[in-house]
Amino acid sequence: MTATEPTEKILPSPDYVQSLARGLAVIRCFDHQNQRRTLSDVARATDLTRATARRFLLTLVELGYVATDGSAFWLTPRVLELGYSYLSSLSLPEVAQPHLEKLSHKVHESSSVSILDGADIVYVARVPVSRIMTVGITIGTRLPAYATSMGRVLLAGLPDDELDAYLEKLDIQRLTERTITARDDLKAAILAVRADGICVLDQELEAGLRSMAAPIRGASGLTVAAVNISTPAARYSLDDLHSDLIPSLRVTATDIEQDLATVNR
């Protein structure tokens, strides 16, 4: 849409509860880049007045979903309860977990499974061997899909029109000096992942971190999740990743796919 084109405003349905929508918007304005926000930050991010934002924040504090030191606010782990019912209804985390444990035990590196949710990946299963990122990764953690190995695998599994729509709306941030920020280059990298069936990401999300990911496909052949291994960049050369880690990663992805097919029969 160009700047001169009119924007069509979609009216909510009669059953729309504005206060609930605003409360959820307050929760969603916190992310990996904005883990702590002031009242002004929240009001600005949600397009609410300071008074309204303050009421929602203090309500969330009383409910235990947000904490504050009086000047800043941040989410608490209790927020994960909001997504637990959805995640626990999936067979994927339960199926994947033992395979991740086997993989991590074999290669002595952290491994994870994630799904795509909008512009982010969401971690649904994980076996940490050591903390190698400045941001702690837990179940429910969200990271930008374009700058993660699992994200690129998941994006590679999208139909062309959905991938183009994603790239058109994407707000690309340079997270490290290696992050791909040009849309054409990013699309080329995603299409290369589609062709290779594997993604190796070299310090684009965080300096000193390398990761590799493979798709997990459902019975239809479509990518439903991604599995990865992450490692300090100093531990393996890029060639070593391909010879020492990726074969085990591919086996794990296949094993998870087979178990998912059995569970979903």
PDB file of C-alpha atoms in Angstrom:
ATOM      1  CA  MET A   1       0.000   0.000   0.000  1.00  0.00           C
ATOM      2  CA  THR A   2       1.388   3.453  -0.889  1.00  0.00           C
ATOM      3  CA  ALA A   3       1.214   6.493   1.325  1.00  0.00           C
ATOM      4  CA  THR A   4      -1.450   8.024  -0.912  1.00  0.00           C
ATOM      5  CA  GLU A   5      -3.811   5.072  -0.803  1.00  0.00           C
ATOM      6  CA  PRO A   6      -6.694   5.291   1.703  1.00  0.00           C
ATOM      7  CA  THR A   7      -6.589   2.954   4.652  1.00  0.00           C
ATOM      8  CA  GLU A   8      -9.785   0.999   5.173  1.00  0.00           C
ATOM      9  CA  LYS A   9     -10.696   0.816   8.842  1.00  0.00           C
ATOM     10  CA  ILE A  10     -12.148  -2.533   9.848  1.00  0.00           C
ATOM     11  CA  LEU A  11     -14.812  -2.127  12.492  1.00  0.00           C
ATOM     12  CA  PRO A  12     -14.867  -4.662  15.323  1.00  0.00           C
ATOM     13  CA  SER A  13     -17.787  -7.013  15.741  1.00  0.00           C
ATOM     14  CA  PRO A  14     -20.512  -6.280  18.332  1.00  0.00           C
ATOM     15  CA  ASP A  15     -18.954  -8.964  20.550  1.00  0.00           C
ATOM     16  CA  TYR A  16     -15.533  -7.289  20.540  1.00  0.00           C
ATOM     17  CA  VAL A  17     -14.259  -6.565  24.084  1.00  0.00           C
ATOM     18  CA  GLN A  18     -11.969  -3.569  23.794  1.00  0.00           C
ATOM     19  CA  SER A  19     -10.585  -3.766  27.323  1.00  0.00           C
ATOM     20  CA  LEU A  20      -9.443  -7.368  26.768  1.00  0.00           C
ATOM     21  CA  ALA A  21      -7.798  -6.401  23.475  1.00  0.00           C
ATOM     22  CA  ARG A  22      -5.995  -3.521  25.175  1.00  0.00           C
ATOM     23  CA  GLY A  23      -4.808  -5.727  28.030  1.00  0.00           C
ATOM     24  CA  LEU A  24      -3.389  -8.260  25.582  1.00  0.00           C
ATOM     25  CA  ALA A  25      -1.718  -5.447  23.650  1.00  0.00           C
ATOM     26  CA  VAL A  26       0.051  -4.375  26.848  1.00  0.00           C
ATOM     27  CA  ILE A  27       1.383  -7.907  27.346  1.00  0.00           C
ATOM     28  CA  ARG A  28       2.470  -8.211  23.701  1.00  0.00           C
ATOM     29  CA  CYS A  29       4.418  -4.944  23.748  1.00  0.00           C
ATOM     30  CA  PHE A  30       7.104  -6.706  25.792  1.00  0.00           C
ATOM     31  CA  ASP A  31       9.534  -8.742  23.677  1.00  0.00           C
ATOM     32  CA  HIS A  32      13.163  -9.870  23.578  1.00  0.00           C
ATOM     33  CA  GLN A  33      14.292  -6.356  22.622  1.00  0.00           C
ATOM     34  CA  ASN A  34      12.035  -4.606  25.154  1.00  0.00           C
ATOM     35  CA  GLN A  35      12.025  -6.812  28.225  1.00  0.00           C
ATOM     36  CA  ARG A  36      11.693  -3.817  30.575  1.00  0.00           C
ATOM     37  CA  ARG A  37       9.514  -0.829  29.728  1.00  0.00           C
ATOM     38  CA  THR A  38       8.513   2.354  31.498  1.00  0.00           C
ATOM     39  CA  LEU A  39       4.905   3.484  31.682  1.00  0.00           C
ATOM     40  CA  SER A  40       5.587   5.955  28.862  1.00  0.00           C
ATOM     41  CA  ASP A  41       7.118   3.211  26.731  1.00  0.00           C
ATOM     42  CA  VAL A  42       4.041   1.015  27.173  1.00  0.00           C
ATOM     43  CA  ALA A  43       1.623   3.848  26.453  1.00  0.00           C
ATOM     44  CA  ARG A  44       3.544   4.738  23.289  1.00  0.00           C
ATOM     45  CA  ALA A  45       3.843   1.126  22.080  1.00  0.00           C
ATOM     46  CA  THR A  46       0.136   0.377  22.597  1.00  0.00           C
ATOM     47  CA  ASP A  47      -1.269   3.767  21.569  1.00  0.00           C
ATOM     48  CA  LEU A  48      -2.935   4.132  24.962  1.00  0.00           C
ATOM     49  CA  THR A  49      -3.019   7.130  27.264  1.00  0.00           C
ATOM     50  CA  ARG A  50      -0.636   6.977  30.223  1.00  0.00           C
ATOM     51  CA  ALA A  51      -3.578   6.697  32.614  1.00  0.00           C
ATOM     52  CA  THR A  52      -5.104   3.775  30.718  1.00  0.00           C
ATOM     53  CA  ALA A  53      -1.763   2.005  30.310  1.00  0.00           C
ATOM     54  CA  ARG A  54      -1.099   2.466  34.026  1.00  0.00           C
ATOM     55  CA  ARG A  55      -4.409   0.809  34.975  1.00  0.00           C
ATOM     56  CA  PHE A  56      -3.722  -2.197  32.756  1.00  0.00           C
ATOM     57  CA  LEU A  57      -0.154  -2.553  34.024  1.00  0.00           C
ATOM     58  CA  LEU A  58      -1.145  -2.359  37.680  1.00  0.00           C
ATOM     59  CA  THR A  59      -3.945  -4.870  37.093  1.00  0.00           C
ATOM     60  CA  LEU A  60      -1.426  -7.246  35.508  1.00  0.00           C
ATOM     61  CA  VAL A  61       0.902  -6.656  38.464  1.00  0.00           C
ATOM     62  CA  GLU A  62      -1.875  -7.649  40.881  1.00  0.00           C
ATOM     63  CA  LEU A  63      -2.598 -10.765  38.805  1.00  0.00           C
ATOM     64  CA  GLY A  64       1.076 -11.706  38.845  1.00  0.00           C
ATOM     65  CA  TYR A  65       1.720 -11.435  35.104  1.00  0.00           C
ATOM     66  CA  VAL A  66       3.830  -8.262  35.377  1.00  0.00           C
ATOM     67  CA  ALA A  67       6.363  -7.083  37.959  1.00  0.00           C
ATOM     68  CA  THR A  68       7.587  -3.556  38.663  1.00  0.00           C
ATOM     69  CA  ASP A  69      10.209  -1.725  40.682  1.00  0.00           C
ATOM     70  CA  GLY A  70       8.196   1.493  40.581  1.00  0.00           C
ATOM     71  CA  SER A  71       9.814   2.908  37.459  1.00  0.00           C
ATOM     72  CA  ALA A  72       9.948  -0.012  35.021  1.00  0.00           C
ATOM     73  CA  PHE A  73       7.709  -2.988  34.260  1.00  0.00           C
ATOM     74  CA  TRP A  74       8.507  -6.470  32.985  1.00  0.00           C
ATOM     75  CA  LEU A  75       6.686  -9.754  32.371  1.00  0.00           C
ATOM     76  CA  THR A  76       6.872 -12.584  34.885  1.00  0.00           C
ATOM     77  CA  PRO A  77       7.101 -16.304  34.076  1.00  0.00           C
ATOM     78  CA  ARG A  78       3.408 -16.574  34.943  1.00  0.00           C
ATOM     79  CA  VAL A  79       2.645 -15.189  31.468  1.00  0.00           C
ATOM     80  CA  LEU A  80       3.624 -18.616  30.122  1.00  0.00           C
ATOM     81  CA  GLU A  81       0.414 -19.950  31.684  1.00  0.00           C
ATOM     82  CA  LEU A  82      -1.529 -18.051  29.023  1.00  0.00           C
ATOM     83  CA  GLY A  83      -0.021 -20.230  26.323  1.00  0.00           C
ATOM     84  CA  TYR A  84       0.283 -23.447  28.293  1.00  0.00           C
ATOM     85  CA  SER A  85      -3.130 -24.787  27.343  1.00  0.00           C
ATOM     86  CA  TYR A  86      -2.313 -24.386  23.667  1.00  0.00           C
ATOM     87  CA  LEU A  87       1.183 -25.833  23.903  1.00  0.00           C
ATOM     88  CA  SER A  88       0.119 -28.731  26.115  1.00  0.00           C
ATOM     89  CA  SER A  89      -2.593 -29.683  23.631  1.00  0.00           C
ATOM     90  CA  LEU A  90       0.065 -30.304  21.005  1.00  0.00           C
ATOM     91  CA  SER A  91       1.766 -33.652  20.677  1.00  0.00           C
ATOM     92  CA  LEU A  92       4.886 -31.988  19.288  1.00  0.00           C
ATOM     93  CA  PRO A  93       6.639 -30.951  22.543  1.00  0.00           C
ATOM     94  CA  GLU A  94       6.094 -34.338  24.168  1.00  0.00           C
ATOM     95  CA  VAL A  95       7.211 -36.182  21.049  1.00  0.00           C
ATOM     96  CA  ALA A  96      10.256 -33.977  20.470  1.00  0.00           C
ATOM     97  CA  GLN A  97      11.650 -33.798  24.005  1.00  0.00           C
ATOM     98  CA  PRO A  98      13.209 -37.292  24.244  1.00  0.00           C
ATOM     99  CA  HIS A  99      14.749 -36.865  20.801  1.00  0.00           C
ATOM    100  CA  LEU A 100      16.277 -33.546  21.847  1.00  0.00           C
ATOM    101  CA  GLU A 101      17.686 -35.167  24.964  1.00  0.00           C
ATOM    102  CA  LYS A 102      19.244 -37.929  22.863  1.00  0.00           C
ATOM    103  CA  LEU A 103      20.656 -35.402  20.391  1.00  0.00           C
ATOM    104  CA  SER A 104      22.134 -33.133  23.061  1.00  0.00           C
ATOM    105  CA  HIS A 105      23.649 -36.089  24.867  1.00  0.00           C
ATOM    106  CA  LYS A 106      25.300 -37.212  21.626  1.00  0.00           C
ATOM    107  CA  VAL A 107      26.698 -33.884  20.409  1.00  0.00           C
ATOM    108  CA  HIS A 108      27.050 -32.162  23.817  1.00  0.00           C
ATOM    109  CA  GLU A 109      25.290 -29.034  22.564  1.00  0.00           C
ATOM    110  CA  SER A 110      21.957 -27.345  23.274  1.00  0.00           C
ATOM    111  CA  SER A 111      19.031 -28.303  21.052  1.00  0.00           C
ATOM    112  CA  SER A 112      15.528 -26.914  20.585  1.00  0.00           C
ATOM    113  CA  VAL A 113      12.283 -27.196  18.649  1.00  0.00           C
ATOM    114  CA  SER A 114      10.217 -24.168  17.669  1.00  0.00           C
ATOM    115  CA  ILE A 115       7.155 -23.215  15.671  1.00  0.00           C
ATOM    116  CA  LEU A 116       6.379 -20.088  13.638  1.00  0.00           C
ATOM    117  CA  ASP A 117       3.965 -17.550  15.106  1.00  0.00           C
ATOM    118  CA  GLY A 118       3.619 -14.418  13.022  1.00  0.00           C
ATOM    119  CA  ALA A 119       7.049 -12.867  12.567  1.00  0.00           C
ATOM    120  CA  ASP A 120       8.586 -14.815  15.457  1.00  0.00           C
ATOM    121  CA  ILE A 121       9.599 -18.308  16.372  1.00  0.00           C
ATOM    122  CA  VAL A 122       8.312 -19.694  19.659  1.00  0.00           C
ATOM    123  CA  TYR A 123      10.306 -22.324  21.538  1.00  0.00           C
ATOM    124  CA  VAL A 124       8.149 -25.345  22.436  1.00  0.00           C
ATOM    125  CA  ALA A 125      10.827 -27.853  23.508  1.00  0.00           C
ATOM    126  CA  ARG A 126      14.446 -27.422  24.562  1.00  0.00           C
ATOM    127  CA  VAL A 127      17.433 -29.161  26.132  1.00  0.00           C
ATOM    128  CA  PRO A 128      20.043 -26.605  27.269  1.00  0.00           C
ATOM    129  CA  VAL A 129      23.568 -27.896  27.746  1.00  0.00           C
ATOM    130  CA  SER A 130      25.135 -24.551  28.597  1.00  0.00           C
ATOM    131  CA  ARG A 131      24.011 -20.949  28.376  1.00  0.00           C
ATOM    132  CA  ILE A 132      25.634 -19.458  25.305  1.00  0.00           C
ATOM    133  CA  MET A 133      23.302 -16.515  24.660  1.00  0.00           C
ATOM    134  CA  THR A 134      22.913 -13.302  26.628  1.00  0.00           C
ATOM    135  CA  VAL A 135      19.144 -13.850  26.489  1.00  0.00           C
ATOM    136  CA  GLY A 136      17.946 -16.850  28.485  1.00  0.00           C
ATOM    137  CA  ILE A 137      15.963 -19.274  26.316  1.00  0.00           C
ATOM    138  CA  THR A 138      13.019 -21.129  27.863  1.00  0.00           C
ATOM    139  CA  ILE A 139       9.792 -22.695  26.636  1.00  0.00           C
ATOM    140  CA  GLY A 140       7.696 -19.867  25.222  1.00  0.00           C
ATOM    141  CA  THR A 141      10.648 -17.594  24.362  1.00  0.00           C
ATOM    142  CA  ARG A 142      10.097 -15.658  21.146  1.00  0.00           C
ATOM    143  CA  LEU A 143      12.840 -14.563  18.748  1.00  0.00           C
ATOM    144  CA  PRO A 144      12.669 -12.898  15.313  1.00  0.00           C
ATOM    145  CA  ALA A 145      12.334 -15.567  12.649  1.00  0.00           C
ATOM    146  CA  TYR A 146      14.501 -13.821  10.058  1.00  0.00           C
ATOM    147  CA  ALA A 147      17.612 -13.898  12.282  1.00  0.00           C
ATOM    148  CA  THR A 148      17.376 -17.459  13.604  1.00  0.00           C
ATOM    149  CA  SER A 149      18.212 -20.780  11.970  1.00  0.00           C
ATOM    150  CA  MET A 150      14.875 -22.319  12.961  1.00  0.00           C
ATOM    151  CA  GLY A 151      13.068 -19.220  11.747  1.00  0.00           C
ATOM    152  CA  ARG A 152      14.606 -19.416   8.312  1.00  0.00           C
ATOM    153  CA  VAL A 153      13.742 -23.090   8.061  1.00  0.00           C
ATOM    154  CA  LEU A 154      10.135 -22.297   8.979  1.00  0.00           C
ATOM    155  CA  LEU A 155      10.008 -19.361   6.566  1.00  0.00           C
ATOM    156  CA  ALA A 156      11.428 -21.576   3.826  1.00  0.00           C
ATOM    157  CA  GLY A 157       8.440 -23.855   4.338  1.00  0.00           C
ATOM    158  CA  LEU A 158       5.924 -21.095   3.606  1.00  0.00           C
ATOM    159  CA  PRO A 159       4.187 -20.810   0.224  1.00  0.00           C
ATOM    160  CA  ASP A 160       5.752 -18.113  -1.974  1.00  0.00           C
ATOM    161  CA  ASP A 161       2.894 -15.643  -1.490  1.00  0.00           C
ATOM    162  CA  GLU A 162       3.057 -15.931   2.314  1.00  0.00           C
ATOM    163  CA  LEU A 163       6.828 -15.542   2.295  1.00  0.00           C
ATOM    164  CA  ASP A 164       6.587 -12.431   0.114  1.00  0.00           C
ATOM    165  CA  ALA A 165       3.926 -10.951   2.418  1.00  0.00           C
ATOM    166  CA  TYR A 166       6.142 -11.650   5.440  1.00  0.00           C
ATOM    167  CA  LEU A 167       9.158  -9.972   3.845  1.00  0.00           C
ATOM    168  CA  GLU A 168       7.124  -6.965   2.727  1.00  0.00           C
ATOM    169  CA  LYS A 169       5.916  -6.205   6.260  1.00  0.00           C
ATOM    170  CA  LEU A 170       9.158  -7.155   8.028  1.00  0.00           C
ATOM    171  CA  ASP A 171      10.955  -4.584  10.161  1.00  0.00           C
ATOM    172  CA  ILE A 172      14.547  -5.793   9.830  1.00  0.00           C
ATOM    173  CA  GLN A 173      16.906  -4.884  12.658  1.00  0.00           C
ATOM    174  CA  ARG A 174      20.686  -5.273  12.489  1.00  0.00           C
ATOM    175  CA  LEU A 175      21.268  -7.471  15.542  1.00  0.00           C
ATOM    176  CA  THR A 176      24.969  -8.033  14.820  1.00  0.00           C
ATOM    177  CA  GLU A 177      27.365  -6.875  12.130  1.00  0.00           C
ATOM    178  CA  ARG A 178      26.637 -10.157  10.302  1.00  0.00           C
ATOM    179  CA  THR A 179      22.833  -9.856  10.253  1.00  0.00           C
ATOM    180  CA  ILE A 180      21.381  -9.865   6.754  1.00  0.00           C
ATOM    181  CA  THR A 181      19.315  -6.682   6.471  1.00  0.00           C
ATOM    182  CA  ALA A 182      18.627  -6.360   2.722  1.00  0.00           C
ATOM    183  CA  ARG A 183      15.275  -7.947   1.833  1.00  0.00           C
ATOM    184  CA  ASP A 184      16.507  -9.420  -1.445  1.00  0.00           C
ATOM    185  CA  ASP A 185      19.504 -11.001   0.276  1.00  0.00           C
ATOM    186  CA  LEU A 186      17.303 -12.345   3.047  1.00  0.00           C
ATOM    187  CA  LYS A 187      14.888 -13.878   0.571  1.00  0.00           C
ATOM    188  CA  ALA A 188      17.795 -15.467  -1.303  1.00  0.00           C
ATOM    189  CA  ALA A 189      19.085 -16.937   1.967  1.00  0.00           C
ATOM    190  CA  ILE A 190      15.636 -18.367   2.798  1.00  0.00           C
ATOM    191  CA  LEU A 191      15.261 -19.880  -0.678  1.00  0.00           C
ATOM    192  CA  ALA A 192      18.712 -21.454  -0.303  1.00  0.00           C
ATOM    193  CA  VAL A 193      17.492 -23.077   2.912  1.00  0.00           C
ATOM    194  CA  ARG A 194      14.439 -24.369   1.037  1.00  0.00           C
ATOM    195  CA  ALA A 195      16.727 -25.957  -1.544  1.00  0.00           C
ATOM    196  CA  ASP A 196      19.253 -27.362   0.938  1.00  0.00           C
ATOM    197  CA  GLY A 197      16.809 -28.558   3.600  1.00  0.00           C
ATOM    198  CA  ILE A 198      19.127 -27.152   6.261  1.00  0.00           C
ATOM    199  CA  CYS A 199      20.069 -23.727   7.619  1.00  0.00           C
ATOM    200  CA  VAL A 200      23.396 -22.724   9.123  1.00  0.00           C
ATOM    201  CA  LEU A 201      23.352 -19.312  10.777  1.00  0.00           C
ATOM    202  CA  ASP A 202      26.693 -17.712  11.574  1.00  0.00           C
ATOM    203  CA  GLN A 203      26.460 -15.067  14.312  1.00  0.00           C
ATOM    204  CA  GLU A 204      23.511 -13.163  12.816  1.00  0.00           C
ATOM    205  CA  LEU A 205      21.374 -13.318  15.951  1.00  0.00           C
ATOM    206  CA  GLU A 206      24.167 -12.846  18.460  1.00  0.00           C
ATOM    207  CA  ALA A 207      27.926 -12.485  18.103  1.00  0.00           C
ATOM    208  CA  GLY A 208      29.728 -15.683  19.015  1.00  0.00           C
ATOM    209  CA  LEU A 209      26.727 -17.923  18.351  1.00  0.00           C
ATOM    210  CA  ARG A 210      26.279 -20.369  15.501  1.00  0.00           C
ATOM    211  CA  SER A 211      23.224 -22.528  14.981  1.00  0.00           C
ATOM    212  CA  MET A 212      21.914 -25.002  12.455  1.00  0.00           C
ATOM    213  CA  ALA A 213      18.332 -26.112  11.921  1.00  0.00           C
ATOM    214  CA  ALA A 214      16.338 -28.663   9.954  1.00  0.00           C
ATOM    215  CA  PRO A 215      12.603 -28.807   9.162  1.00  0.00           C
ATOM    216  CA  ILE A 216      10.136 -31.127  10.871  1.00  0.00           C
ATOM    217  CA  ARG A 217       7.418 -32.002   8.382  1.00  0.00           C
ATOM    218  CA  GLY A 218       3.917 -33.242   9.015  1.00  0.00           C
ATOM    219  CA  ALA A 219       2.045 -35.991   7.215  1.00  0.00           C
ATOM    220  CA  SER A 220       1.145 -33.561   4.422  1.00  0.00           C
ATOM    221  CA  GLY A 221       4.798 -32.842   3.756  1.00  0.00           C
ATOM    222  CA  LEU A 222       4.492 -29.263   4.996  1.00  0.00           C
ATOM    223  CA  THR A 223       6.931 -27.888   7.554  1.00  0.00           C
ATOM    224  CA  VAL A 224       5.231 -27.758  10.963  1.00  0.00           C
ATOM    225  CA  ALA A 225       8.255 -27.056  13.178  1.00  0.00           C
ATOM    226  CA  ALA A 226      12.039 -26.820  13.159  1.00  0.00           C
ATOM    227  CA  VAL A 227      14.762 -28.448  15.252  1.00  0.00           C
ATOM    228  CA  ASN A 228      18.177 -26.921  15.866  1.00  0.00           C
ATOM    229  CA  ILE A 229      21.561 -27.230  17.520  1.00  0.00           C
ATOM    230  CA  SER A 230      23.286 -24.112  18.836  1.00  0.00           C
ATOM    231  CA  THR A 231      26.956 -23.814  19.699  1.00  0.00           C
ATOM    232  CA  PRO A 232      29.627 -21.215  20.450  1.00  0.00           C
ATOM    233  CA  ALA A 233      31.259 -20.079  17.204  1.00  0.00           C
ATOM    234  CA  ALA A 234      34.728 -20.789  18.572  1.00  0.00           C
ATOM    235  CA  ARG A 235      33.945 -24.471  19.158  1.00  0.00           C
ATOM    236  CA  TYR A 236      33.397 -25.571  15.547  1.00  0.00           C
ATOM    237  CA  SER A 237      34.428 -24.275  12.149  1.00  0.00           C
ATOM    238  CA  LEU A 238      31.673 -24.030   9.555  1.00  0.00           C
ATOM    239  CA  ASP A 239      33.069 -27.144   7.858  1.00  0.00           C
ATOM    240  CA  ASP A 240      32.991 -29.009  11.180  1.00  0.00           C
ATOM    241  CA  LEU A 241      29.338 -28.131  11.637  1.00  0.00           C
ATOM    242  CA  HIS A 242      28.513 -29.946   8.410  1.00  0.00           C
ATOM    243  CA  SER A 243      30.600 -33.004   9.234  1.00  0.00           C
ATOM    244  CA  ASP A 244      30.130 -33.317  13.008  1.00  0.00           C
ATOM    245  CA  LEU A 245      26.679 -31.942  13.870  1.00  0.00           C
ATOM    246  CA  ILE A 246      24.352 -31.676  10.887  1.00  0.00           C
ATOM    247  CA  PRO A 247      24.120 -35.430  10.165  1.00  0.00           C
ATOM    248  CA  SER A 248      22.849 -36.016  13.716  1.00  0.00           C
ATOM    249  CA  LEU A 249      20.470 -33.076  13.362  1.00  0.00           C
ATOM    250  CA  ARG A 250      18.955 -34.543  10.197  1.00  0.00           C
ATOM    251  CA  VAL A 251      18.474 -37.919  11.889  1.00  0.00           C
ATOM    252  CA  THR A 252      16.723 -36.244  14.829  1.00  0.00           C
ATOM    253  CA  ALA A 253      14.365 -34.342  12.514  1.00  0.00           C
ATOM    254  CA  THR A 254      13.461 -37.579  10.722  1.00  0.00           C
ATOM    255  CA  ASP A 255      12.910 -39.428  14.009  1.00  0.00           C
ATOM    256  CA  ILE A 256      10.589 -36.699  15.287  1.00  0.00           C
ATOM    257  CA  GLU A 257       8.648 -36.758  12.012  1.00  0.00           C
ATOM    258  CA  GLN A 258       8.179 -40.517  12.244  1.00  0.00           C
ATOM    259  CA  ASP A 259       6.943 -40.346  15.837  1.00  0.00           C
ATOM    260  CA  LEU A 260       4.571 -37.493  15.013  1.00  0.00           C
ATOM    261  CA  ALA A 261       3.136 -39.540  12.154  1.00  0.00           C
ATOM    262  CA  THR A 262       2.542 -42.434  14.545  1.00  0.00           C
ATOM    263  CA  VAL A 263       0.917 -40.247  17.217  1.00  0.00           C
ATOM    264  CA  ASN A 264      -1.358 -38.504  14.705  1.00  0.00           C
ATOM    265  CA  ARG A 265      -2.673 -41.636  12.989  1.00  0.00           C
TER     266      ARG A 265
END
